[in-house]
Short mmCIF file of C-alpha atoms in Angstrom, two decimals:
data_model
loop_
_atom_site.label_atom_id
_atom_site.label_comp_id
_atom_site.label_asym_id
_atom_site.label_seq_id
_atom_site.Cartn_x
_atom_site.Cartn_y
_atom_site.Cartn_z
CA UNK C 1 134.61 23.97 108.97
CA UNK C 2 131.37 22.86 110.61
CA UNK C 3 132.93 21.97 113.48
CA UNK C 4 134.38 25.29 114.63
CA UNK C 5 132.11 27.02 117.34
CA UNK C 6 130.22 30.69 116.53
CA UNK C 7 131.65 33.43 117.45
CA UNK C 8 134.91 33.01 115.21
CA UNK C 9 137.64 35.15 116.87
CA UNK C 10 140.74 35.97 114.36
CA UNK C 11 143.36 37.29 115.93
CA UNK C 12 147.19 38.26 114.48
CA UNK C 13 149.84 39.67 116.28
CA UNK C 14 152.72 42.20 115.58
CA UNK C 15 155.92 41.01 117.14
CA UNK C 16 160.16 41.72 117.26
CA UNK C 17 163.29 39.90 118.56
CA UNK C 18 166.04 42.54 118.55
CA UNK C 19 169.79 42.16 118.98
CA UNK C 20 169.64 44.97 121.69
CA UNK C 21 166.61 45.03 123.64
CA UNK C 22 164.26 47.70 123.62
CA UNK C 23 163.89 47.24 127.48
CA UNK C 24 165.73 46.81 130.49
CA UNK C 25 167.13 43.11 132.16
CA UNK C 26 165.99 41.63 129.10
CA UNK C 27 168.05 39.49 127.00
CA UNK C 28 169.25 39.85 123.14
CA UNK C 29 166.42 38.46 120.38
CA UNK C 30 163.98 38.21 123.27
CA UNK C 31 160.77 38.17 122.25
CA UNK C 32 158.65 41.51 122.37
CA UNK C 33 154.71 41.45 121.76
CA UNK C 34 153.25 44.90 120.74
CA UNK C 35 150.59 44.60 118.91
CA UNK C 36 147.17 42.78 118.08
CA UNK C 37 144.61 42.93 115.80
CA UNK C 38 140.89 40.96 116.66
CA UNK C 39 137.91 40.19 114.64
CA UNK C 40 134.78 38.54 115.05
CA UNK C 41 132.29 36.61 112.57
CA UNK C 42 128.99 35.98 114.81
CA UNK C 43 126.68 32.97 113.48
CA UNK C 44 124.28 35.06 112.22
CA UNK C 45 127.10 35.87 109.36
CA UNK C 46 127.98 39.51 111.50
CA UNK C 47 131.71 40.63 111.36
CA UNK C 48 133.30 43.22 113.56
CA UNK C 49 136.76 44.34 114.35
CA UNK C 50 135.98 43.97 118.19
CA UNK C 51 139.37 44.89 119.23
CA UNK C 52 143.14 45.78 119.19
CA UNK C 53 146.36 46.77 121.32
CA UNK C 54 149.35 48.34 120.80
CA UNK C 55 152.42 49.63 122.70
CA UNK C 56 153.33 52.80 122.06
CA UNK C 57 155.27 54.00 125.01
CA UNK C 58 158.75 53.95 124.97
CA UNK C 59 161.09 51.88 127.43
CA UNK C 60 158.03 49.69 128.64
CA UNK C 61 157.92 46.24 128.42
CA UNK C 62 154.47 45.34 127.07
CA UNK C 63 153.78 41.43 126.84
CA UNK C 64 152.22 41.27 130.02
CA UNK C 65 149.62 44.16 129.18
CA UNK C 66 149.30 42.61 125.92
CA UNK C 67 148.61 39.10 127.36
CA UNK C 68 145.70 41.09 129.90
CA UNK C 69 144.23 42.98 126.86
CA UNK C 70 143.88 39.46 124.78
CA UNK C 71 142.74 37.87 126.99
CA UNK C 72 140.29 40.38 127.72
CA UNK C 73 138.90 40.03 124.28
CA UNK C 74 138.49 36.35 124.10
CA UNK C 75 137.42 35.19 127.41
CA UNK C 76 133.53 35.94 126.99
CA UNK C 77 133.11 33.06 124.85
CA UNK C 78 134.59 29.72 124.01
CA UNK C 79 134.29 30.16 120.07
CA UNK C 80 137.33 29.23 117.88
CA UNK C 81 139.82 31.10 117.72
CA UNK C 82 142.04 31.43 114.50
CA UNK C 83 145.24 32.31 113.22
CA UNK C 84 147.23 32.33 110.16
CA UNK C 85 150.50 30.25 110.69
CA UNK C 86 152.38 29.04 114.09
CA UNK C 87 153.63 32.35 114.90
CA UNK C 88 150.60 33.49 117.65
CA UNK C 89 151.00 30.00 119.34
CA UNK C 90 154.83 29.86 118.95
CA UNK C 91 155.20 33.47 120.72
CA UNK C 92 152.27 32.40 123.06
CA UNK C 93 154.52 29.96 124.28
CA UNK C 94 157.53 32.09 124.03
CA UNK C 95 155.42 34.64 127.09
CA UNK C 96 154.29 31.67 128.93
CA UNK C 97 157.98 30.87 129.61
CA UNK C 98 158.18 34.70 130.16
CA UNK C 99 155.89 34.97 132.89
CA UNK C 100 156.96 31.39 134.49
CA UNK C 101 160.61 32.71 135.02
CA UNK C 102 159.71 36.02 136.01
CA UNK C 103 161.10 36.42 139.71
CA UNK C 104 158.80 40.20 140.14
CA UNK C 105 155.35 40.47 141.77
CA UNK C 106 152.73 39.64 138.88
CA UNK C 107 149.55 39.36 140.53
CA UNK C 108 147.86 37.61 137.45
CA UNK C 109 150.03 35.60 136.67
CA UNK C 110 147.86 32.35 137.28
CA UNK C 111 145.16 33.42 135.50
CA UNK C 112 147.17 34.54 132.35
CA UNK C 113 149.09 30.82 132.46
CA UNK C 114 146.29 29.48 132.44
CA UNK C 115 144.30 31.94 129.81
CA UNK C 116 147.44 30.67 127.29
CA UNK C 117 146.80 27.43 128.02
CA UNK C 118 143.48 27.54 126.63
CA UNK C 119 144.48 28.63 123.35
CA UNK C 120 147.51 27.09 122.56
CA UNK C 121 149.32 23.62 122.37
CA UNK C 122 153.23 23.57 123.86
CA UNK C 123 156.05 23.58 121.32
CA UNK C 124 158.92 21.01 121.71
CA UNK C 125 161.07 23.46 123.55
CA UNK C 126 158.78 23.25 126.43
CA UNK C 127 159.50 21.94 129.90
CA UNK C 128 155.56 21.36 130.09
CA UNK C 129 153.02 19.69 127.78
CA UNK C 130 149.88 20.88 126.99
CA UNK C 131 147.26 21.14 124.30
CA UNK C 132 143.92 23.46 125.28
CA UNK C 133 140.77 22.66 124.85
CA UNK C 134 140.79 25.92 122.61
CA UNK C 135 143.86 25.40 121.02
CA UNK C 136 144.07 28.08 117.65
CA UNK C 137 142.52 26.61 114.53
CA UNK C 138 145.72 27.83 111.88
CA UNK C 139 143.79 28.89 108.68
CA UNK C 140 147.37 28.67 106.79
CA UNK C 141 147.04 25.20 107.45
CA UNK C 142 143.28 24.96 106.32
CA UNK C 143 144.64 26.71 103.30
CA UNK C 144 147.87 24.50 102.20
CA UNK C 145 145.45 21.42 102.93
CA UNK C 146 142.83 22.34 101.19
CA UNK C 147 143.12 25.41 98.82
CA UNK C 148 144.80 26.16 95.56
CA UNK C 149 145.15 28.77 92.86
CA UNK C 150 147.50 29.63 90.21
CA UNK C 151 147.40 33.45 91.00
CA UNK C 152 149.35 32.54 94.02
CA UNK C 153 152.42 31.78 92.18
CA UNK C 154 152.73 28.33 94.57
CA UNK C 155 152.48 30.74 98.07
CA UNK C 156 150.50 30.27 100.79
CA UNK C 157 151.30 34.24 102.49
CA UNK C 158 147.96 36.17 103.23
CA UNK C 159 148.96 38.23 101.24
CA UNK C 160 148.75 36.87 97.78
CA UNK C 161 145.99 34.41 98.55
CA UNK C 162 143.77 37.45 99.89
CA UNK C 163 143.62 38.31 96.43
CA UNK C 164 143.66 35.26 94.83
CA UNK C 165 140.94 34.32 96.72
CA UNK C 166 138.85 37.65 95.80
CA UNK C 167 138.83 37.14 92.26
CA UNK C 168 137.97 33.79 92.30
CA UNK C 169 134.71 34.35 94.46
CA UNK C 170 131.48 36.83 93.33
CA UNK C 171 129.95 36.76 96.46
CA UNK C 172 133.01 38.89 97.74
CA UNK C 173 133.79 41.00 95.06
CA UNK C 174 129.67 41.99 95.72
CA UNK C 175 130.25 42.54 99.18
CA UNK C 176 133.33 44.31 99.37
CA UNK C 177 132.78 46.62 96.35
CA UNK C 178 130.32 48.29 98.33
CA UNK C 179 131.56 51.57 100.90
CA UNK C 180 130.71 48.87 104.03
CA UNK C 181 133.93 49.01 106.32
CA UNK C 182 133.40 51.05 109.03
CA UNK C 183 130.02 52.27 107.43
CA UNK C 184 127.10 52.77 110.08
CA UNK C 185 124.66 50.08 109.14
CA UNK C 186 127.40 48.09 108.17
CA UNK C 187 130.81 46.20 108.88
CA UNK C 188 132.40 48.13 112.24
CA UNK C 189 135.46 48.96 112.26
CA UNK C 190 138.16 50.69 114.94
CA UNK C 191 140.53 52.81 112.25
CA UNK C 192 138.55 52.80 108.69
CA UNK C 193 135.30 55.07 107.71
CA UNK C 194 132.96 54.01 104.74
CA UNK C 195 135.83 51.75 103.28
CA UNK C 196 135.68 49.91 99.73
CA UNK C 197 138.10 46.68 100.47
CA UNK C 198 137.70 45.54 96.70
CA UNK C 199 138.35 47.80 93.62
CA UNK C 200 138.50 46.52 90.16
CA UNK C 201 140.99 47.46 87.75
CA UNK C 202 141.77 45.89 83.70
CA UNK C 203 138.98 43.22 85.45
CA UNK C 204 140.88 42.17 88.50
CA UNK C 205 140.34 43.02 91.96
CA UNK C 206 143.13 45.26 93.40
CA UNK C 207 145.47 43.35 95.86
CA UNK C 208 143.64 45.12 99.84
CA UNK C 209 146.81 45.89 100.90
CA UNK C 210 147.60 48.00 98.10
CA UNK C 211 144.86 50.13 98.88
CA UNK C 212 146.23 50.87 102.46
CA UNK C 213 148.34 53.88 103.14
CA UNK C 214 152.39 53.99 103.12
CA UNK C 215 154.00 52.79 106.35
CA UNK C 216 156.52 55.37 105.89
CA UNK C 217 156.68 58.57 103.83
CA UNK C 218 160.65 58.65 104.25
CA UNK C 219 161.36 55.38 102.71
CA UNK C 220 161.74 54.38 98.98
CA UNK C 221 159.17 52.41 97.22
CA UNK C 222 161.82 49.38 96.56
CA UNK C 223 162.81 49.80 100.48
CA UNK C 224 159.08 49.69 101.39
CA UNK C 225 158.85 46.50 99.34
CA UNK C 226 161.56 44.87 101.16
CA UNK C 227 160.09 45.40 104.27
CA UNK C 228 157.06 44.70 103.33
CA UNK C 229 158.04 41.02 101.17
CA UNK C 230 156.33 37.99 101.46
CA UNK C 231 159.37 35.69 102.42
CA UNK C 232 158.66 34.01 105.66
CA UNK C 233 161.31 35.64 107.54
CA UNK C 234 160.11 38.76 106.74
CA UNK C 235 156.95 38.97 107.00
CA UNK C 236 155.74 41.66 109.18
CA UNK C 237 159.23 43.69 108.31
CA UNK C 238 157.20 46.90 107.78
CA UNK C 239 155.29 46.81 111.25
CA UNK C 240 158.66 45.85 113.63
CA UNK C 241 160.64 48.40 111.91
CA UNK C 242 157.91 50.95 112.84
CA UNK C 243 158.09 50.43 116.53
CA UNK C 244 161.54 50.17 116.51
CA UNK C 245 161.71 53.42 115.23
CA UNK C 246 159.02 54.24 117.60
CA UNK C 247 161.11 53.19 120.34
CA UNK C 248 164.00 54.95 119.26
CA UNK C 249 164.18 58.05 117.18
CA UNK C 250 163.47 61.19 117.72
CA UNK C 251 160.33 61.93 115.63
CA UNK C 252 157.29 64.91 115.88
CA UNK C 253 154.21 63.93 117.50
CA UNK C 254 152.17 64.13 114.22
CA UNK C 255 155.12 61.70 112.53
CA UNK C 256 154.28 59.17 115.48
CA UNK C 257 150.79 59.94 115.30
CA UNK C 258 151.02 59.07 111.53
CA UNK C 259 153.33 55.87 112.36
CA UNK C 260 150.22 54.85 114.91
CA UNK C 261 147.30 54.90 112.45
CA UNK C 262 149.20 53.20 109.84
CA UNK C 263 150.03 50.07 111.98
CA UNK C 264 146.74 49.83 113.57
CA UNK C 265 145.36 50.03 109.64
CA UNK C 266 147.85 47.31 108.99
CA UNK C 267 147.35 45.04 111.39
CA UNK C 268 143.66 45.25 111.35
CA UNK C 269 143.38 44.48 107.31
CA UNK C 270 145.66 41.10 108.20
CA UNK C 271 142.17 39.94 110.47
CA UNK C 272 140.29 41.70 108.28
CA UNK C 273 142.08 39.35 105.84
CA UNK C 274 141.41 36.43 107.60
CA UNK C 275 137.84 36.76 107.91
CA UNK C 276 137.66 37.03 104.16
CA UNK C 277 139.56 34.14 103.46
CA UNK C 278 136.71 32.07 105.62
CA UNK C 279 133.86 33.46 103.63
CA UNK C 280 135.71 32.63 100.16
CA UNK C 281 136.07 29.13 101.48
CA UNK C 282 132.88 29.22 103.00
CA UNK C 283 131.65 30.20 99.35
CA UNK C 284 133.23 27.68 97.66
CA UNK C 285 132.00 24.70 100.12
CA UNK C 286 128.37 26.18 99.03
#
């Protein structure tokens, strides 16, 4: 841990491969970036959610935009960056190849090949090799290696050892108890006001996602859970189906208003998420 450079920049992204594509001359199960989420601890012990994107227009492909607007956030600084499993580098990759095959005029395109290159090592299935002098530090990783509790139930998914990792440190459970998200004076945040990420209930603190509103109002609690599992292959179920449904129904400009807030909530809580997980281990190192 003491060798990751101040500012720490977590980032997480929302992503789909569909069997039709949302957009057209693109292939079926190609890769679609929509959505990012992008938090920053400073050295001073500072955290802010310093930034976010997501598509909402229909028809447009966005994973050039959303390649601009991350690279936008991370380029005034050559802190660590983190993630939580291969997916960001995997689909980094995956828009690298993107942009190298892609015959049309993209005046950028050097600079965001190279801006990917920074932060991410080449998978297997690349032509090139590569490894950046920035490459992602994957806090998954950090906490298979180096991190266990029972209240997992043996997974490493954000989302049980969030909690896990809440009731097994004080110093959080002080810090979050307290109305400090999005409070002025205190944590800043783009979509929450005067937020309380840790309640305690029968002496446990409340699993953060739990305190989040519903995705979707027209879908059954057990559906909802589906969507929302903590298998590998679904993870992220809940946010993909939104845009798709985004992309594709017909739907009142309040219900895609409502769809909006939720995912930027979402998203934002998994780097939210993240940034907790470092000061628990952080904690526990003290």
């Amino acid at each position: 841990m003491e060798s990751w450079v101040f500012p720490l920049h977590f980032i997480d992204f929302e992503t789909t491969m569909v069997a039709i594509p949302f957009h057209a001359g693109l292939h079926p199960y190609e890769g679609v970036a929509f959505q990012f989420s992008h938090h920053i601890v400073h050295e001073d012990g500072t955290v802010e959610h310093a930034g976010e994107y997501l598509n909402t227009e229909r028809g447009v492909f966005p994973n050039y935009e959303f390649i601009r607007a991350l690279k936008g956030q991370l380029d005034h600084d050559q802190g660590s960056v983190f993630r939580y499993s291969n997916h960001e580098n995997t689909f980094l990759n995956l828009i690298y190849q993107q942009l190298t095959s892609d015959t049309g005029s993209i005046p950028d395109r050097a600079q965001l090949l190279s801006f990917i290159k920074t932060i991410t090592h080449a998978t297997g299935k690349s032509p090139e090799q590569w490894s950046g002098e920035r490459d992602m530090v994957d806090l998954w990783e950090v906490v298979k290696r180096y991190y266990y509790d029972p209240a997992t139930k043996g997974s490493n998914s954000i989302k049980q050892v969030l909690p896990a990792i809440l009731n097994s440190s004080t110093l959080l459970q002080e810090k979050y108890s307290k109305p400090i998200y999005g409070a002025k004076g205190g944590i800043r945040s783009t979509n929450f006001k005067d937020w309380q990420w840790v309640k305690i209930k029968d002496g446990k603190a409340t699993d953060p996602y739990k305190l989040l509103p519903r995705m979707f109002q027209d879908v059954s609690e057990k559906d909802l859970e589906i969507l929302s599992s903590d298998d590998e292959l679904r993870e992220g179920g809940a946010a993909l189906t939104a845009y798709a449904r985004m992309q594709f129904e017909e739907m009142s400009d309040y219900e895609r208003s409502e769809i909006q807030k939720a995912l930027l909530k979402y998203c934002e809580l998994d780097t939210m998420a993240m940034v907790m997980i470092w000061e628990g281990l952080k904690d526990l190192c003290r």
